[in-house]
XYZ file of C-alpha atoms in Angstrom:
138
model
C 0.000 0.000 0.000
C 1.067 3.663 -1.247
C 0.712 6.427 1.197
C 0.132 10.213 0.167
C 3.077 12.021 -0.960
C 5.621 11.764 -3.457
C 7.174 7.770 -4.560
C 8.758 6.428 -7.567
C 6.814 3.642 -9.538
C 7.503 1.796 -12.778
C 4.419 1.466 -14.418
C 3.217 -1.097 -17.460
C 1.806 0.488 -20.397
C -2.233 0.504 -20.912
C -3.681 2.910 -23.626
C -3.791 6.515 -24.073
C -7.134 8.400 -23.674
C -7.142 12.149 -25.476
C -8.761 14.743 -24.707
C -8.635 18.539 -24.766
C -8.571 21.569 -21.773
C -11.973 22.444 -21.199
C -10.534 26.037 -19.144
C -7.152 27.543 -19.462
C -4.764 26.330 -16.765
C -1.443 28.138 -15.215
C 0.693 25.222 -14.405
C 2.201 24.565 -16.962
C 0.537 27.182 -18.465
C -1.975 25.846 -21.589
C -4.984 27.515 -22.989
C -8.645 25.460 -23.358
C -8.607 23.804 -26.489
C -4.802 21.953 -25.866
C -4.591 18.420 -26.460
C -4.452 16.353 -22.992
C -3.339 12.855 -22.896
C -3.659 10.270 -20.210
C -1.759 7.239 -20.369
C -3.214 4.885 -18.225
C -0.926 2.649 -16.683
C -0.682 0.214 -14.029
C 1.903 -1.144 -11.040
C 0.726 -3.820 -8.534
C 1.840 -1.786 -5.653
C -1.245 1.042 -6.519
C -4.053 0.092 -3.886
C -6.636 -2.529 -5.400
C -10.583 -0.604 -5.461
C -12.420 -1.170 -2.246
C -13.534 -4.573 -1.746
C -11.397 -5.795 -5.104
C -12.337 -5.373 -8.641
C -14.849 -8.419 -8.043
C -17.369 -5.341 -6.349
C -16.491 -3.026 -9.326
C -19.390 -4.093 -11.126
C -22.067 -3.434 -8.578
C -20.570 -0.612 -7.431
C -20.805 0.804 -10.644
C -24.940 0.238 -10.708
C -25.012 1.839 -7.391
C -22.977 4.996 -8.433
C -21.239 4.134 -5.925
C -17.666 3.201 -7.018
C -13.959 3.973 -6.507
C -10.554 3.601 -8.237
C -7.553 4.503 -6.868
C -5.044 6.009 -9.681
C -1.480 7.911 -8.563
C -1.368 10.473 -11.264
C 1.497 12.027 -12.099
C 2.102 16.178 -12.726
C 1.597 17.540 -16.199
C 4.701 17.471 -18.985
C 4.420 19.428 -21.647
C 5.534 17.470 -24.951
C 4.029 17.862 -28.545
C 1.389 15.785 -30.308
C 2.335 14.193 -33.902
C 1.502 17.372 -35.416
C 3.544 19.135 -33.670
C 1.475 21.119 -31.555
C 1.788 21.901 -28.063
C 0.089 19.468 -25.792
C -0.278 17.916 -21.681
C 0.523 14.552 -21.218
C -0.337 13.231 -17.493
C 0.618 9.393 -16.394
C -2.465 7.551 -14.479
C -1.627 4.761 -12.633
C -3.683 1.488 -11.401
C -3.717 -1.077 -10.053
C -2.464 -3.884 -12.473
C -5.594 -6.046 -11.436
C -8.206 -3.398 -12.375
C -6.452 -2.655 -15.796
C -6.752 -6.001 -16.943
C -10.881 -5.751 -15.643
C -11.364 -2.795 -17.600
C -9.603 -4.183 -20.642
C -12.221 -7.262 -20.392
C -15.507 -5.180 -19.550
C -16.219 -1.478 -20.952
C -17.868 -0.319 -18.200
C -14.975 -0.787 -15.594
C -12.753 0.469 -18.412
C -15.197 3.873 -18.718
C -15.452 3.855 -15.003
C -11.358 3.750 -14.712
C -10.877 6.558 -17.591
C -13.572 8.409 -15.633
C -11.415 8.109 -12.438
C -8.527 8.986 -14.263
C -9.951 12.163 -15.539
C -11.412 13.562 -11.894
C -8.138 12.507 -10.242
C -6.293 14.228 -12.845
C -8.318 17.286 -13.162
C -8.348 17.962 -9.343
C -4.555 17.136 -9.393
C -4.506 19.747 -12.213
C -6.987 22.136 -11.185
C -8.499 22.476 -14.357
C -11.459 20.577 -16.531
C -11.088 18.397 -19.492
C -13.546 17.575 -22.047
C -15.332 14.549 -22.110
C -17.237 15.288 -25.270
C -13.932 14.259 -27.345
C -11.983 11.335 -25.647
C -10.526 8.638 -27.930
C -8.437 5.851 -26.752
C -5.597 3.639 -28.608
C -2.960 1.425 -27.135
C -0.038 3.730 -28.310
C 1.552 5.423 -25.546
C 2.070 8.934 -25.412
């Protein structure tokens, strides 16, 4: 188990999700409209969901559900084009990853997560009207 704070993992690669800035954020400094990607990862030592990922499921029909993720800080890099864009590491538990690779809902449910812990990390909003995912990662 992880406590708050600052650690060093060496996460597996997942897939990417991409979205864009909803609002303008300061640090780093990026205006709404800049590509964000996630790459959602996973290291056994990240905290397994309450009760395991055997309760995902009916957590999720209760709207009542949890993931942990360890995300890290923004880095700036550039997308294929060339453009300017945010690129944020989400960690999970290497159990739940391979869940949410089986079953679409746990796998919405974990981008979902990834996205809240991410934007309150971030203290900003990203779309959800545009995500994409592929296994390349960013």
């Amino acid at each position: 188990m992880l406590n708050e704070g600052e650690y060093s993992l060496v996460p597996s690669s997942g897939f990417v999700v991409k979205t864009a800035l909803e609002v303008p954020m300061t640090d780093p400094p990026a205006s709404a409209g800049t590509k964000v990607f996630l790459n959602i990862c996973y290291n056994k030592r990240v905290p397994e969901a309450p009760g395991g990922f055997e309760k995902i499921e009916e957590a999720i029909m209760r709207d009542d559900w949890a993931i942990p993720v360890i995300v890290s800080s923004a880095r700036e890099d550039t997308d294929k084009a060339g453009s300017k864009c945010l690129v944020y590491d989400c960690c999970a538990n290497t159990k739940i990853l391979q869940y949410a690779l089986r079953d679409s809902n746990v796998r919405l449910v974990l981008i979902e997560s990834c996205l809240e812990v991410a934007e309150h990390h971030a203290g900003t909003v990203f779309s959800r009207g545009i995500l994409s995912t592929t296994t390349a990662y960013s």
